[in-house]
C-alpha cells in the first residue's frame, strides 16, 4: 500500500479485510435478490448506492418485489436503520472538529462494522481525532459492497446457492466480535449470549436473539463484578480514558 497515505488510513483498510469474507457473499446476494425481485440492474445498483445498508436494503428489495407502497418501504428502511442514530451519537465526539461536509460523508458511510472498529480504535487512543482510520474501514467496505452488488447483478446465475445470508451475516459479526473479546467477562458475555440465542432460534419474532442479548448483558455485569481482576481492568480503562 502507498506509504504516502496516512498510517491510520492504511490501518483502517487493513483491519477491514477480515470482514470482507462475510461482506462479499452478502453483497452478491443483495445484487441477485434485486434482479430476482424484478428491479432493473440500474435500479438494484442505485438502491445499493443510496441505501448502503445490508439488512434494510434486502428488506426494501423484498417489499418492492411485493409491490408494497413506497411509504411502507421508506418507513421499513428507516426503522431498521434507527440504530445508526445511537452509533452516530456515540462516535460523533471524535469527529467534532471536522467540517459539516466531511461529517455528512462519514455519516453516509456508517455501518455496524465501521462503527465497531473505529470506536474500539478511538477509545484506545484518545489523541487520535482524525477520521482517517474510520474512512479506511468505511470506504473499503463501501467499495467492496458496491462491487459485490454489481457482480451479483451481472453474474447472478453463477452465484452459488449455498452463499446465503444465513452464512454471510453471522460471519461478518463474528469477525467483529472475536477481536473485541479481551477479558473473562467479555468472553462469558459472548459465549452465554450466543448459547441462549442458538437455543431460542426457533422462537417466534426473533425472541431467542432478544433473550440472548438480555441474558448476555446480565452475565457480563455479573462476571465483571465477581471475576478476580475484572474490576481492576475496568478501572484502568476508565483512568486511561
mmCIF file of N, CA and C in Angstrom, residues 91-173:
data_model
loop_
_atom_site.group_PDB
_atom_site.id
_atom_site.type_symbol
_atom_site.label_atom_id
_atom_site.label_comp_id
_atom_site.label_asym_id
_atom_site.label_seq_id
_atom_site.Cartn_x
_atom_site.Cartn_y
_atom_site.Cartn_z
ATOM 1 N N UNK A 91 -20.143 8.077 18.274
ATOM 2 C CA UNK A 91 -18.862 8.322 17.610
ATOM 3 C C UNK A 91 -18.664 9.790 17.241
ATOM 4 N N UNK A 92 -19.719 10.595 17.326
ATOM 5 C CA UNK A 92 -19.649 12.000 16.913
ATOM 6 C C UNK A 92 -18.563 12.810 17.621
ATOM 7 N N UNK A 93 -18.314 12.602 18.934
ATOM 8 C CA UNK A 93 -17.284 13.419 19.587
ATOM 9 C C UNK A 93 -15.910 13.332 18.935
ATOM 10 N N UNK A 94 -15.619 12.239 18.279
ATOM 11 C CA UNK A 94 -14.315 12.089 17.644
ATOM 12 C C UNK A 94 -14.219 12.850 16.326
ATOM 13 N N UNK A 95 -15.371 13.296 15.822
ATOM 14 C CA UNK A 95 -15.398 13.998 14.541
ATOM 15 C C UNK A 95 -15.840 15.456 14.690
ATOM 16 N N UNK A 96 -15.892 15.954 15.919
ATOM 17 C CA UNK A 96 -16.486 17.277 16.143
ATOM 18 C C UNK A 96 -15.712 18.405 15.461
ATOM 19 N N UNK A 97 -14.420 18.213 15.235
ATOM 20 C CA UNK A 97 -13.619 19.280 14.634
ATOM 21 C C UNK A 97 -13.663 19.281 13.106
ATOM 22 N N UNK A 98 -14.367 18.346 12.524
ATOM 23 C CA UNK A 98 -14.433 18.254 11.069
ATOM 24 C C UNK A 98 -15.524 19.170 10.514
ATOM 25 N N UNK A 99 -15.425 19.481 9.239
ATOM 26 C CA UNK A 99 -16.448 20.311 8.605
ATOM 27 C C UNK A 99 -17.754 19.532 8.482
ATOM 28 N N UNK A 100 -18.842 20.262 8.305
ATOM 29 C CA UNK A 100 -20.151 19.616 8.170
ATOM 30 C C UNK A 100 -20.180 18.691 6.962
ATOM 31 N N UNK A 101 -19.489 19.067 5.902
ATOM 32 C CA UNK A 101 -19.477 18.239 4.693
ATOM 33 C C UNK A 101 -18.784 16.909 4.950
ATOM 34 N N UNK A 102 -17.657 16.946 5.652
ATOM 35 C CA UNK A 102 -16.934 15.707 5.943
ATOM 36 C C UNK A 102 -17.738 14.840 6.904
ATOM 37 N N UNK A 103 -18.361 15.464 7.909
ATOM 38 C CA UNK A 103 -19.183 14.689 8.846
ATOM 39 C C UNK A 103 -20.352 14.032 8.128
ATOM 40 N N UNK A 104 -20.935 14.734 7.164
ATOM 41 C CA UNK A 104 -22.037 14.146 6.393
ATOM 42 C C UNK A 104 -21.554 12.933 5.604
ATOM 43 N N UNK A 105 -20.359 13.029 5.040
ATOM 44 C CA UNK A 105 -19.796 11.887 4.321
ATOM 45 C C UNK A 105 -19.546 10.711 5.240
ATOM 46 N N UNK A 106 -19.042 10.999 6.440
ATOM 47 C CA UNK A 106 -18.812 9.934 7.418
ATOM 48 C C UNK A 106 -20.128 9.287 7.829
ATOM 49 N N UNK A 107 -21.184 10.100 7.958
ATOM 50 C CA UNK A 107 -22.492 9.560 8.333
ATOM 51 C C UNK A 107 -23.025 8.630 7.247
ATOM 52 N N UNK A 108 -22.857 9.019 5.999
ATOM 53 C CA UNK A 108 -23.321 8.174 4.894
ATOM 54 C C UNK A 108 -22.616 6.825 4.897
ATOM 55 N N UNK A 109 -21.342 6.813 5.241
ATOM 56 C CA UNK A 109 -20.546 5.584 5.204
ATOM 57 C C UNK A 109 -20.699 4.731 6.460
ATOM 58 N N UNK A 110 -21.482 5.196 7.438
ATOM 59 C CA UNK A 110 -21.582 4.494 8.719
ATOM 60 C C UNK A 110 -22.248 3.131 8.560
ATOM 61 N N UNK A 111 -21.589 2.103 9.074
ATOM 62 C CA UNK A 111 -22.127 0.742 9.118
ATOM 63 C C UNK A 111 -21.805 0.145 10.477
ATOM 64 N N UNK A 112 -22.399 -0.996 10.769
ATOM 65 C CA UNK A 112 -22.090 -1.678 12.030
ATOM 66 C C UNK A 112 -20.598 -1.941 12.150
ATOM 67 N N UNK A 113 -20.010 -2.422 11.068
ATOM 68 C CA UNK A 113 -18.607 -2.812 11.099
ATOM 69 C C UNK A 113 -17.686 -1.610 11.266
ATOM 70 N N UNK A 114 -17.928 -0.550 10.485
ATOM 71 C CA UNK A 114 -17.088 0.640 10.570
ATOM 72 C C UNK A 114 -17.193 1.276 11.949
ATOM 73 N N UNK A 115 -18.401 1.295 12.495
ATOM 74 C CA UNK A 115 -18.588 1.857 13.833
ATOM 75 C C UNK A 115 -17.818 1.063 14.880
ATOM 76 N N UNK A 116 -17.968 -0.252 14.854
ATOM 77 C CA UNK A 116 -17.342 -1.091 15.877
ATOM 78 C C UNK A 116 -15.821 -0.977 15.843
ATOM 79 N N UNK A 117 -15.239 -1.065 14.667
ATOM 80 C CA UNK A 117 -13.784 -0.999 14.569
ATOM 81 C C UNK A 117 -13.263 0.385 14.924
ATOM 82 N N UNK A 118 -13.922 1.438 14.432
ATOM 83 C CA UNK A 118 -13.449 2.791 14.693
ATOM 84 C C UNK A 118 -13.581 3.148 16.164
ATOM 85 N N UNK A 119 -14.695 2.783 16.785
ATOM 86 C CA UNK A 119 -14.874 3.115 18.196
ATOM 87 C C UNK A 119 -13.828 2.420 19.049
ATOM 88 N N UNK A 120 -13.544 1.157 18.749
ATOM 89 C CA UNK A 120 -12.511 0.440 19.502
ATOM 90 C C UNK A 120 -11.155 1.117 19.338
ATOM 91 N N UNK A 121 -10.849 1.579 18.138
ATOM 92 C CA UNK A 121 -9.572 2.242 17.889
ATOM 93 C C UNK A 121 -9.504 3.595 18.589
ATOM 94 N N UNK A 122 -10.569 4.371 18.509
ATOM 95 C CA UNK A 122 -10.536 5.717 19.063
ATOM 96 C C UNK A 122 -10.571 5.730 20.585
ATOM 97 N N UNK A 123 -11.308 4.803 21.192
ATOM 98 C CA UNK A 123 -11.321 4.751 22.651
ATOM 99 C C UNK A 123 -9.998 4.242 23.195
ATOM 100 N N UNK A 124 -9.246 3.522 22.390
ATOM 101 C CA UNK A 124 -7.925 3.062 22.814
ATOM 102 C C UNK A 124 -6.842 4.091 22.602
ATOM 103 N N UNK A 125 -7.135 5.152 21.841
ATOM 104 C CA UNK A 125 -6.151 6.197 21.568
ATOM 105 C C UNK A 125 -6.883 7.528 21.549
ATOM 106 N N UNK A 126 -6.973 8.167 22.700
ATOM 107 C CA UNK A 126 -7.744 9.394 22.825
ATOM 108 C C UNK A 126 -7.124 10.564 22.069
ATOM 109 N N UNK A 127 -5.863 10.446 21.704
ATOM 110 C CA UNK A 127 -5.214 11.515 20.956
ATOM 111 C C UNK A 127 -5.550 11.455 19.469
ATOM 112 N N UNK A 128 -6.106 10.359 19.025
ATOM 113 C CA UNK A 128 -6.401 10.170 17.606
ATOM 114 C C UNK A 128 -7.764 10.777 17.296
ATOM 115 N N UNK A 129 -7.760 11.897 16.602
ATOM 116 C CA UNK A 129 -9.016 12.582 16.296
ATOM 117 C C UNK A 129 -9.320 12.604 14.798
ATOM 118 N N UNK A 130 -8.321 12.389 13.986
ATOM 119 C CA UNK A 130 -8.544 12.457 12.548
ATOM 120 C C UNK A 130 -9.407 11.279 12.093
ATOM 121 N N UNK A 131 -10.185 11.479 11.008
ATOM 122 C CA UNK A 131 -11.112 10.425 10.586
ATOM 123 C C UNK A 131 -10.472 9.370 9.702
ATOM 124 N N UNK A 132 -9.143 9.408 9.543
ATOM 125 C CA UNK A 132 -8.524 8.538 8.549
ATOM 126 C C UNK A 132 -8.780 7.057 8.814
ATOM 127 N N UNK A 133 -8.683 6.630 10.064
ATOM 128 C CA UNK A 133 -8.896 5.207 10.352
ATOM 129 C C UNK A 133 -10.320 4.809 9.986
ATOM 130 N N UNK A 134 -11.280 5.610 10.432
ATOM 131 C CA UNK A 134 -12.683 5.329 10.114
ATOM 132 C C UNK A 134 -12.899 5.267 8.611
ATOM 133 N N UNK A 135 -12.346 6.229 7.896
ATOM 134 C CA UNK A 135 -12.525 6.256 6.446
ATOM 135 C C UNK A 135 -11.839 5.072 5.776
ATOM 136 N N UNK A 136 -10.707 4.644 6.323
ATOM 137 C CA UNK A 136 -10.045 3.469 5.765
ATOM 138 C C UNK A 136 -10.932 2.241 5.828
ATOM 139 N N UNK A 137 -11.599 2.056 6.974
ATOM 140 C CA UNK A 137 -12.526 0.929 7.121
ATOM 141 C C UNK A 137 -13.769 1.134 6.260
ATOM 142 N N UNK A 138 -14.394 2.303 6.419
ATOM 143 C CA UNK A 138 -15.701 2.542 5.809
ATOM 144 C C UNK A 138 -15.643 2.566 4.285
ATOM 145 N N UNK A 139 -14.640 3.238 3.729
ATOM 146 C CA UNK A 139 -14.550 3.317 2.270
ATOM 147 C C UNK A 139 -14.236 1.947 1.679
ATOM 148 N N UNK A 140 -13.387 1.173 2.355
ATOM 149 C CA UNK A 140 -13.097 -0.184 1.879
ATOM 150 C C UNK A 140 -14.369 -1.018 1.818
ATOM 151 N N UNK A 141 -15.167 -0.960 2.884
ATOM 152 C CA UNK A 141 -16.415 -1.717 2.907
ATOM 153 C C UNK A 141 -17.378 -1.219 1.832
ATOM 154 N N UNK A 142 -17.428 0.098 1.638
ATOM 155 C CA UNK A 142 -18.333 0.657 0.628
ATOM 156 C C UNK A 142 -17.957 0.183 -0.773
ATOM 157 N N UNK A 143 -16.681 0.270 -1.094
ATOM 158 C CA UNK A 143 -16.225 -0.123 -2.432
ATOM 159 C C UNK A 143 -16.512 -1.604 -2.683
ATOM 160 N N UNK A 144 -16.195 -2.440 -1.704
ATOM 161 C CA UNK A 144 -16.402 -3.880 -1.877
ATOM 162 C C UNK A 144 -17.889 -4.199 -1.952
ATOM 163 N N UNK A 145 -18.700 -3.524 -1.145
ATOM 164 C CA UNK A 145 -20.144 -3.764 -1.178
ATOM 165 C C UNK A 145 -20.724 -3.409 -2.536
ATOM 166 N N UNK A 146 -20.374 -2.247 -3.050
ATOM 167 C CA UNK A 146 -20.909 -1.845 -4.353
ATOM 168 C C UNK A 146 -20.418 -2.772 -5.462
ATOM 169 N N UNK A 147 -19.137 -3.129 -5.417
ATOM 170 C CA UNK A 147 -18.600 -4.042 -6.429
ATOM 171 C C UNK A 147 -19.284 -5.400 -6.350
ATOM 172 N N UNK A 148 -19.503 -5.891 -5.122
ATOM 173 C CA UNK A 148 -20.178 -7.173 -4.954
ATOM 174 C C UNK A 148 -21.605 -7.142 -5.456
ATOM 175 N N UNK A 149 -22.292 -6.014 -5.226
ATOM 176 C CA UNK A 149 -23.660 -5.881 -5.726
ATOM 177 C C UNK A 149 -23.693 -5.913 -7.250
ATOM 178 N N UNK A 150 -22.757 -5.203 -7.875
ATOM 179 C CA UNK A 150 -22.687 -5.192 -9.341
ATOM 180 C C UNK A 150 -22.425 -6.596 -9.874
ATOM 181 N N UNK A 151 -21.492 -7.303 -9.247
ATOM 182 C CA UNK A 151 -21.194 -8.671 -9.681
ATOM 183 C C UNK A 151 -22.425 -9.555 -9.517
ATOM 184 N N UNK A 152 -23.150 -9.384 -8.403
ATOM 185 C CA UNK A 152 -24.368 -10.160 -8.191
ATOM 186 C C UNK A 152 -25.421 -9.880 -9.242
ATOM 187 N N UNK A 153 -25.517 -8.621 -9.660
ATOM 188 C CA UNK A 153 -26.475 -8.248 -10.699
ATOM 189 C C UNK A 153 -26.096 -8.856 -12.045
ATOM 190 N N UNK A 154 -24.812 -8.764 -12.386
ATOM 191 C CA UNK A 154 -24.361 -9.188 -13.719
ATOM 192 C C UNK A 154 -24.242 -10.698 -13.834
ATOM 193 N N UNK A 155 -23.721 -11.322 -12.772
ATOM 194 C CA UNK A 155 -23.459 -12.762 -12.830
ATOM 195 C C UNK A 155 -24.311 -13.517 -11.822
ATOM 196 N N UNK A 156 -25.526 -13.044 -11.597
ATOM 197 C CA UNK A 156 -26.377 -13.614 -10.558
ATOM 198 C C UNK A 156 -26.573 -15.106 -10.672
ATOM 199 N N UNK A 157 -26.718 -15.607 -11.875
ATOM 200 C CA UNK A 157 -26.970 -17.036 -12.062
ATOM 201 C C UNK A 157 -25.791 -17.883 -11.629
ATOM 202 N N UNK A 158 -24.595 -17.282 -11.610
ATOM 203 C CA UNK A 158 -23.398 -18.045 -11.265
ATOM 204 C C UNK A 158 -23.093 -18.022 -9.775
ATOM 205 N N UNK A 159 -23.831 -17.211 -9.004
ATOM 206 C CA UNK A 159 -23.592 -17.149 -7.562
ATOM 207 C C UNK A 159 -24.079 -18.443 -6.930
ATOM 208 N N UNK A 160 -23.226 -19.168 -6.186
ATOM 209 C CA UNK A 160 -23.631 -20.450 -5.596
ATOM 210 C C UNK A 160 -24.842 -20.304 -4.695
ATOM 211 N N UNK A 161 -25.745 -21.282 -4.783
ATOM 212 C CA UNK A 161 -26.946 -21.245 -3.950
ATOM 213 C C UNK A 161 -26.609 -21.285 -2.470
ATOM 214 N N UNK A 162 -25.478 -21.892 -2.126
ATOM 215 C CA UNK A 162 -25.114 -22.009 -0.719
ATOM 216 C C UNK A 162 -24.668 -20.709 -0.088
ATOM 217 N N UNK A 163 -24.386 -19.677 -0.906
ATOM 218 C CA UNK A 163 -23.943 -18.400 -0.362
ATOM 219 C C UNK A 163 -25.166 -17.599 0.045
ATOM 220 N N UNK A 164 -25.721 -17.947 1.164
ATOM 221 C CA UNK A 164 -26.916 -17.268 1.627
ATOM 222 C C UNK A 164 -26.591 -16.430 2.855
ATOM 223 N N UNK A 165 -27.555 -15.577 3.235
ATOM 224 C CA UNK A 165 -27.317 -14.661 4.342
ATOM 225 C C UNK A 165 -27.176 -15.385 5.668
ATOM 226 N N UNK A 166 -27.734 -16.588 5.767
ATOM 227 C CA UNK A 166 -27.566 -17.343 6.993
ATOM 228 C C UNK A 166 -26.111 -17.628 7.281
ATOM 229 N N UNK A 167 -25.273 -17.593 6.257
ATOM 230 C CA UNK A 167 -23.834 -17.773 6.431
ATOM 231 C C UNK A 167 -23.108 -16.437 6.482
ATOM 232 N N UNK A 168 -23.465 -15.526 5.594
ATOM 233 C CA UNK A 168 -22.696 -14.292 5.429
ATOM 234 C C UNK A 168 -22.821 -13.350 6.617
ATOM 235 N N UNK A 169 -24.039 -13.103 7.076
ATOM 236 C CA UNK A 169 -24.231 -12.125 8.137
ATOM 237 C C UNK A 169 -23.562 -12.546 9.442
ATOM 238 N N UNK A 170 -23.772 -13.782 9.935
ATOM 239 C CA UNK A 170 -23.067 -14.165 11.158
ATOM 240 C C UNK A 170 -21.553 -14.085 11.027
ATOM 241 N N UNK A 171 -21.034 -14.384 9.838
ATOM 242 C CA UNK A 171 -19.590 -14.339 9.648
ATOM 243 C C UNK A 171 -19.058 -12.922 9.808
ATOM 244 N N UNK A 172 -19.793 -11.936 9.293
ATOM 245 C CA UNK A 172 -19.378 -10.540 9.435
ATOM 246 C C UNK A 172 -19.287 -10.153 10.903
ATOM 247 N N UNK A 173 -20.327 -10.463 11.667
ATOM 248 C CA UNK A 173 -20.340 -10.039 13.057
ATOM 249 C C UNK A 173 -19.403 -10.881 13.920
#
